[in-house]
Coordinates of C-alpha atoms in Angstrom, one line a residue:
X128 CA -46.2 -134.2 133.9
X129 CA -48.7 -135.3 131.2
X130 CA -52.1 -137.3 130.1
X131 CA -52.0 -140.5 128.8
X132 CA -54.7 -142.2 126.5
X133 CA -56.7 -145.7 127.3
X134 CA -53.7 -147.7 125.9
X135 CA -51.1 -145.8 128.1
X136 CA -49.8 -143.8 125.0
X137 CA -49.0 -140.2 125.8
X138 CA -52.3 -137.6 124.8
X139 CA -51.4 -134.4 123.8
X140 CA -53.8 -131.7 125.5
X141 CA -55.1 -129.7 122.9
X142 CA -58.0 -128.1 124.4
X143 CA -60.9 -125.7 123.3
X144 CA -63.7 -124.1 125.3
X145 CA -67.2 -124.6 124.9
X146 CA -69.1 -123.5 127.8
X147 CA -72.6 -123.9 126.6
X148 CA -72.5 -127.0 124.6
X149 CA -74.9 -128.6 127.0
X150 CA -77.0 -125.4 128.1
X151 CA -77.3 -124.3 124.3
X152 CA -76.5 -126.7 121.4
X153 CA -79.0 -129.1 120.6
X154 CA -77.3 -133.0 120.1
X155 CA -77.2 -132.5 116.2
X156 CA -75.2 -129.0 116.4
X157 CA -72.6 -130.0 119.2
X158 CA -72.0 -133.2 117.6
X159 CA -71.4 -130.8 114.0
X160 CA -69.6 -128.3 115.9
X161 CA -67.6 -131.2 118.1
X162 CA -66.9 -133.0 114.6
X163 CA -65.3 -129.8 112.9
X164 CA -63.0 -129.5 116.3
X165 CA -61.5 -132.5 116.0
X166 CA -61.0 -132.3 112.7
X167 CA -58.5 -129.3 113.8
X168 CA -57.2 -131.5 116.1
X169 CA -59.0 -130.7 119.5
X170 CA -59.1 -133.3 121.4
X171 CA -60.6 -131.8 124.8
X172 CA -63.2 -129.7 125.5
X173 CA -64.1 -127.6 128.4
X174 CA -67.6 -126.9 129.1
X175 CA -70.0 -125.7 132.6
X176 CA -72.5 -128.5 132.9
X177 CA -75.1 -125.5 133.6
X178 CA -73.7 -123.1 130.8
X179 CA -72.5 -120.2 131.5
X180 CA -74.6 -118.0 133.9
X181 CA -78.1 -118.3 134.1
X182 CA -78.5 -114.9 134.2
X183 CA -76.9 -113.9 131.0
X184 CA -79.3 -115.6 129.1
X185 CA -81.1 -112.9 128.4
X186 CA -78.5 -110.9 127.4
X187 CA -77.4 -113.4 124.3
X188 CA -81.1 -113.6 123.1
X189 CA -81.6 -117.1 125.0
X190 CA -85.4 -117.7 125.9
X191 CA -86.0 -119.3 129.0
X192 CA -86.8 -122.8 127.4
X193 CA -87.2 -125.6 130.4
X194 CA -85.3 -127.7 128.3
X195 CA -82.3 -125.3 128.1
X196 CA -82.2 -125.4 132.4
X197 CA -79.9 -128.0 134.2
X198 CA -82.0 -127.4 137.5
X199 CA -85.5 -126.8 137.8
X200 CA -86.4 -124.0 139.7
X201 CA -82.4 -123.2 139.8
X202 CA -82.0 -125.9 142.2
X203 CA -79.3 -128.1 142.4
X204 CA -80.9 -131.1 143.9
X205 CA -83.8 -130.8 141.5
X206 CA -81.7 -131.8 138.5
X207 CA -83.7 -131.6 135.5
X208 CA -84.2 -135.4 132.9
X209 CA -84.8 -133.5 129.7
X210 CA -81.8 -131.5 129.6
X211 CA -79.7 -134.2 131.1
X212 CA -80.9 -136.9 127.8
X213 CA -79.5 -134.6 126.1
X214 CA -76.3 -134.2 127.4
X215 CA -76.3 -138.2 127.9
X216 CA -76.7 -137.9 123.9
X217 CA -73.7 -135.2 123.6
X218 CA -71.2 -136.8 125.8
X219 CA -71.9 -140.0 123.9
X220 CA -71.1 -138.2 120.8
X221 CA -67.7 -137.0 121.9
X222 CA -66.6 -140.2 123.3
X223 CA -66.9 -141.4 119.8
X224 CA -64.8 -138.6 118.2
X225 CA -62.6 -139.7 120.5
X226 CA -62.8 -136.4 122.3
X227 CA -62.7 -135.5 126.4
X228 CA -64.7 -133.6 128.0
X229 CA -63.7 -131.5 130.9
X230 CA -67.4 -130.8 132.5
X231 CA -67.7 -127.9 135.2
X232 CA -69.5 -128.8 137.8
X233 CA -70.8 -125.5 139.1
X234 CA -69.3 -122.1 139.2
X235 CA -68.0 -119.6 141.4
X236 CA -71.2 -117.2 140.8
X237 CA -72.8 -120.1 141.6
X238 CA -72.1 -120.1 145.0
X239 CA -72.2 -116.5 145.2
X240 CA -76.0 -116.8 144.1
X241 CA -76.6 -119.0 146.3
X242 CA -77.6 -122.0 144.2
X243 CA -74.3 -123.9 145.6
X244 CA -74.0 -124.0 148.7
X245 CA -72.4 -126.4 151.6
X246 CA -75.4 -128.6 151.9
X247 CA -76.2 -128.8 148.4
X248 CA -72.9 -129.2 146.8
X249 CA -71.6 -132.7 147.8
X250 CA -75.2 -134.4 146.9
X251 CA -75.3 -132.8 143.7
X252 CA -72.2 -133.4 142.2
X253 CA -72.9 -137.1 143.4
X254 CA -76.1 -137.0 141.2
X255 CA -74.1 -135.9 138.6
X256 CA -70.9 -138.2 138.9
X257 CA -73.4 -141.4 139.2
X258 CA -74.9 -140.7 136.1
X259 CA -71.8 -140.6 134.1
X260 CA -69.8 -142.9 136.3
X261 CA -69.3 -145.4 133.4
X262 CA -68.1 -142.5 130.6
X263 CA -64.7 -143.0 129.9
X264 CA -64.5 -139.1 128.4
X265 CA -64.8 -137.1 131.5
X266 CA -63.2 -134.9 133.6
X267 CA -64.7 -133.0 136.6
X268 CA -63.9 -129.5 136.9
X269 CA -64.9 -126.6 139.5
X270 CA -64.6 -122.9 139.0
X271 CA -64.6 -121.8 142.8
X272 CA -63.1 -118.5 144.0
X273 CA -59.5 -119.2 144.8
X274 CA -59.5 -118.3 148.1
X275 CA -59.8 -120.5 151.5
X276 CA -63.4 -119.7 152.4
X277 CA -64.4 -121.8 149.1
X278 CA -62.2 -124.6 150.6
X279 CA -65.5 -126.4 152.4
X280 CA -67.2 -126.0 149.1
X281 CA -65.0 -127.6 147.4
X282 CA -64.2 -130.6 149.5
X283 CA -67.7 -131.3 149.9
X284 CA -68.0 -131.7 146.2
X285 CA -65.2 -133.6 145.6
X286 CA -66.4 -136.1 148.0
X287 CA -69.8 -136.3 146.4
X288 CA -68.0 -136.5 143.0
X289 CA -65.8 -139.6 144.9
X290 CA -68.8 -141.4 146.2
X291 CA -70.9 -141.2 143.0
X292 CA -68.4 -142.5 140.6
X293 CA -66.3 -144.4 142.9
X294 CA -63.4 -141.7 142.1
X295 CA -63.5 -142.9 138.4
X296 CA -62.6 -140.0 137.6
X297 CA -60.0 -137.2 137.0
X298 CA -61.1 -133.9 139.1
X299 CA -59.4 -130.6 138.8
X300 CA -60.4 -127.0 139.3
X301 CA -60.1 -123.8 137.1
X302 CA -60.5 -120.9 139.5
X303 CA -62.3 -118.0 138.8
X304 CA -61.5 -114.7 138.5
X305 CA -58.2 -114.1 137.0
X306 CA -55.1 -114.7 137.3
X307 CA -55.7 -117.6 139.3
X308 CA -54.4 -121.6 139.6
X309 CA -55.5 -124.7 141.4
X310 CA -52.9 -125.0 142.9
X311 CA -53.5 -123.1 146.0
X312 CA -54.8 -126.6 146.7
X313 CA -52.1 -128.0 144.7
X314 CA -51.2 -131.1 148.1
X315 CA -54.5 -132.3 147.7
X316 CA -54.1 -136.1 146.5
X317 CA -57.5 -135.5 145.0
X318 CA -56.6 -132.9 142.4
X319 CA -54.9 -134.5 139.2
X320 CA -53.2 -131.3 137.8
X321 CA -53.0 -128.2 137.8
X322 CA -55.2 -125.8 135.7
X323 CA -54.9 -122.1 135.3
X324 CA -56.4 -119.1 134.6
X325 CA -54.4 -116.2 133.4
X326 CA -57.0 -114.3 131.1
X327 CA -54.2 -112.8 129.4
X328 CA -53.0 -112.8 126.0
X329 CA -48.8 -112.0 127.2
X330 CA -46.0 -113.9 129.0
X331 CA -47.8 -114.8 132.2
X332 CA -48.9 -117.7 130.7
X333 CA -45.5 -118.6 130.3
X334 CA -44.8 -117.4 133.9
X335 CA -47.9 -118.9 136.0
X336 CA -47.4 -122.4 133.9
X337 CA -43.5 -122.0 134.9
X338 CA -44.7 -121.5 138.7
X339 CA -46.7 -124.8 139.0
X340 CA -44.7 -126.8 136.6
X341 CA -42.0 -126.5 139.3
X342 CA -44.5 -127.6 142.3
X343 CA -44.0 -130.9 144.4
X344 CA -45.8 -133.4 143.9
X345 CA -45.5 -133.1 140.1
X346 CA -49.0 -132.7 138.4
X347 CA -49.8 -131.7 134.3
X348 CA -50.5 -128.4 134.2
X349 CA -53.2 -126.7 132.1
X350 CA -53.4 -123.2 130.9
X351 CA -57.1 -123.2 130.9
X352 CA -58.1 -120.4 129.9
X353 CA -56.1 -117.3 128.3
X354 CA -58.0 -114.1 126.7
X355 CA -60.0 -115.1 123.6
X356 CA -59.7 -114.6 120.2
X357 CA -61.6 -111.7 119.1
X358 CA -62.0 -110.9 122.6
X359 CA -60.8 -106.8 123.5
X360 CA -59.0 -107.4 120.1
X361 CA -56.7 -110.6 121.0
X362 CA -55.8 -111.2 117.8
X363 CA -54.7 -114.5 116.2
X364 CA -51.0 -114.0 116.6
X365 CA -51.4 -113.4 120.4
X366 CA -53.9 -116.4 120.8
X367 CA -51.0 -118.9 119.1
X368 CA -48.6 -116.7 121.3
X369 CA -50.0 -117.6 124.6
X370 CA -50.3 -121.6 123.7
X371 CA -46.7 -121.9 122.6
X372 CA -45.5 -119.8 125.6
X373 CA -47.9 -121.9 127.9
X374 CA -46.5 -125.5 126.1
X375 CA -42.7 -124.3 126.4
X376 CA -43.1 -123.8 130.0
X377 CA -44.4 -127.7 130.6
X378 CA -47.7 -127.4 130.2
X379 CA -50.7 -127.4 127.8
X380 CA -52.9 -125.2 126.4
X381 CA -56.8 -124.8 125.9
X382 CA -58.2 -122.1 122.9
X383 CA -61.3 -120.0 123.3
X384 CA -63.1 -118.1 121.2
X385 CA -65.0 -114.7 122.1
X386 CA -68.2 -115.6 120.9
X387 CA -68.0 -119.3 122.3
X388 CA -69.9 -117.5 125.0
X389 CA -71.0 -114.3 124.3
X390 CA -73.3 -115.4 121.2
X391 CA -72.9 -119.3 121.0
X392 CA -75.6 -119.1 118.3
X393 CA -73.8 -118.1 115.8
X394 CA -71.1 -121.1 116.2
X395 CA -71.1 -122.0 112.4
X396 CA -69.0 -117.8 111.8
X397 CA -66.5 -118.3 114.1
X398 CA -65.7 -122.0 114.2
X399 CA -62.8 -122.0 111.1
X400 CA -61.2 -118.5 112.7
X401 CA -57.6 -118.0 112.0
X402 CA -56.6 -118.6 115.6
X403 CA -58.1 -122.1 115.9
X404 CA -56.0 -122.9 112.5
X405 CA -53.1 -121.7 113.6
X406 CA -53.8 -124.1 117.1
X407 CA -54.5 -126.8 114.9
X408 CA -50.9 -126.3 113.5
X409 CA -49.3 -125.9 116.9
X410 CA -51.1 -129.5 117.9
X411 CA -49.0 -130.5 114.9
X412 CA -46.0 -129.0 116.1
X413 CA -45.8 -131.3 119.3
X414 CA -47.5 -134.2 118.1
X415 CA -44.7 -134.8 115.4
X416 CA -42.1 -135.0 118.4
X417 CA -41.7 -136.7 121.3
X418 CA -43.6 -133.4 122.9
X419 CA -43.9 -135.6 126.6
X420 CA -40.2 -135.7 127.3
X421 CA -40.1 -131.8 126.9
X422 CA -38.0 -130.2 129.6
X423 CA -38.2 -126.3 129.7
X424 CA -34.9 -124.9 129.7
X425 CA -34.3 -121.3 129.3
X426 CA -30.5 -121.2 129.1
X427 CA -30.7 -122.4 125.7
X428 CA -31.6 -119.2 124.8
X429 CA -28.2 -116.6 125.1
X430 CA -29.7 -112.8 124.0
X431 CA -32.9 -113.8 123.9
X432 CA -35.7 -111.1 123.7
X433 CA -38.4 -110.8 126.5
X434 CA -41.1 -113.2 125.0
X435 CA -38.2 -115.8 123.0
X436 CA -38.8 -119.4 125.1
X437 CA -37.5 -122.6 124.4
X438 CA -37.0 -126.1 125.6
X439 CA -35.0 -129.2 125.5
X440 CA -35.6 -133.3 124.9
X441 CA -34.8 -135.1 128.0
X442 CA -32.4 -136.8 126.0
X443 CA -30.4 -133.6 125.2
X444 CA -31.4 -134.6 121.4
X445 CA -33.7 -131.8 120.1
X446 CA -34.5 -128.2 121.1
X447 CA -37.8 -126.5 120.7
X448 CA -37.5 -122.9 120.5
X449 CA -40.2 -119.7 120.1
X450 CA -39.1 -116.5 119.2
X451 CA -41.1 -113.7 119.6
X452 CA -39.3 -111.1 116.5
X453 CA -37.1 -111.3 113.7
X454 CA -33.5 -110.3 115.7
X455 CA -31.0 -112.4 115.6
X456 CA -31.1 -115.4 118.8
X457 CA -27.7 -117.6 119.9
X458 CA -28.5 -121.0 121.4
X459 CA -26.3 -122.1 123.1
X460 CA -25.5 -125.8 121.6
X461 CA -24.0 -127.2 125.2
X462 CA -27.6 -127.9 126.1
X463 CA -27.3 -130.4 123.2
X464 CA -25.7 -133.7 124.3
X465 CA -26.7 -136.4 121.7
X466 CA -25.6 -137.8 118.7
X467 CA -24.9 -135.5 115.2
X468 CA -27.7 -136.9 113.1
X469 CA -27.0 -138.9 109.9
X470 CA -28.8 -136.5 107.9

């Protein structure tokens, strides 16, 4: 049910999105921006290995530039070297931060544009996973329409992601629109875990982590992406909101911030926001327990209000519990089973 580092320890999934930190950030500025993240405690990072939508360029104030284009002549197969060096140089810079990368490998309007398609897809994602078959820091991700036609698609990716690195790799897919989950492919022995997309800042991502955390096979499951800070007014409150619901139902949780994408130039205004401090101090939360043996258990709760979760240690020695409001909440202690504590 959850990551473990290079040594086998258990890796707490504290995840922030940065969709055009390839397509947009020059080596110097990602590695600034990647630097400051940590230092909050992110320790992955989601970002499109194209950036986000060609086409939308123009609309944040992005020239052209044929360094700033993955494929020349929007091709696929035509992958471009001087934008590639420099995300060589970017993913090289995360790894030493100690930071993963969870790197889209093309997107759903993709494929409606018709720059993916099912002769194309399988031998570029094997360009791409041959290239970055020896970093330790990645993880491939699509962002297909959840829906069986894209099935064909997919699988002809994955196996070009397979056969480049020699499935080195963890792959997993963040469907596209919302709300949406992997795991309407969740048998497939290829996927790793789950990830999510509830664009919401309220309980489903409570609920739709809830849903696949109860899935056989068991797989991790992300909440990938919830509504933004800043973005139709999310505030702070309901950004922390939707990673502790998200974490007390199992899984894990990745920040986003509006302007990550809609004006990724002005990175340096919103990168200390209030809602990435108070994720910092959720990361803090978990990481000073024993988060992995976490077992969701609402029953603890007795007159809980709509939006109060909690959860229990495998052991029956600690509870975690989020409450929404300031009325008074009975647990219910049964759930408790070890030892009083010295203390």
């Amino acid at each position: 049910r959850y990551f473990v580092d290079g040594n086998g320890k258990p890796l707490f999934w504290q995840g922030d999105t940065e969709w055009e930190l390839f397509h947009l950030f020059s080596a110097p500025d990602a590695r600034t921006l990647l630097q400051r993240r940590r230092e909050q405690g992110f320790n992955v990072i989601q970002v499109m290995v194209t950036g986000v939508y060609p086409e939308w360029d123009a609309m944040k104030g992005v020239k052209p530039l044929t360094e700033s284009l993955a494929w020349l002549g929007g091709n696929p197969l035509t992958p471009n070297e001087d934008y590639f060096r420099r995300v060589d140089e970017i993913v090289g810079k995360a790894d030493g931060l100690g930071m993963v990368l969870v790197v889209g490998v093309y997107h759903a309007a993709d494929q409606d544009k018709g720059r993916i398609n099912l002769q194309n897809a399988g031998p570029w994602a094997g360009w791409l996973s041959r290239r970055y078959r020896h970093a330790g820091n990645i993880v491939w991700c699509m962002y297909p329409h959840a829906v069986a036609e894209s099935e064909p698609v997919i699988r002809a990716t994955v196996r070009g992601l397979q056969e480049g690195d020699g499935a080195a790799h963890m792959i997993t897919m963040h469907p596209d629109p919302s709300p949406t989950s992997s795991s309407f492919m969740h048998a497939e022995p290829w996927l790793s875990f789950n990830t999510l997309q509830t664009w919401s800042s309220g309980l489903s991502n409570h609920d739709m982590v809830s849903i696949d955390y109860g899935r056989v096979p068991v797989k991790p499951v992300v909440d990938g992406e919830a509504r933004y800070e800043g973005e139709d007014g999310t505030t702070p409150l309901e950004t922390r909101r939707a990673g502790y619901w998200a974490c007390l139902a199992g899984g894990f949780y990745s920040y986003g911030h509006r302007d990550n994408w809609m004006s990724p130039s002005t990175w340096s205004n919103w990168w200390d926001t209030p809602g990435a401090a108070q994720i910092k101090v959720l990361g803090g939360i978990f990481r000073s327990i024993e988060w992995w043996k976490l077992v969701p258990d609402p029953a603890i709760l007795v007159n809980a209000a709509k939006g109060d979760v909690a959860a229990r240690s495998s052991a029956g020695d600690w509870i975690l519990a989020y409450l929404t409001g300031d009325a008074p909440v009975a647990l219910d202690l049964r759930r408790i089973t070890g030892s009083p504590s010295a203390e």
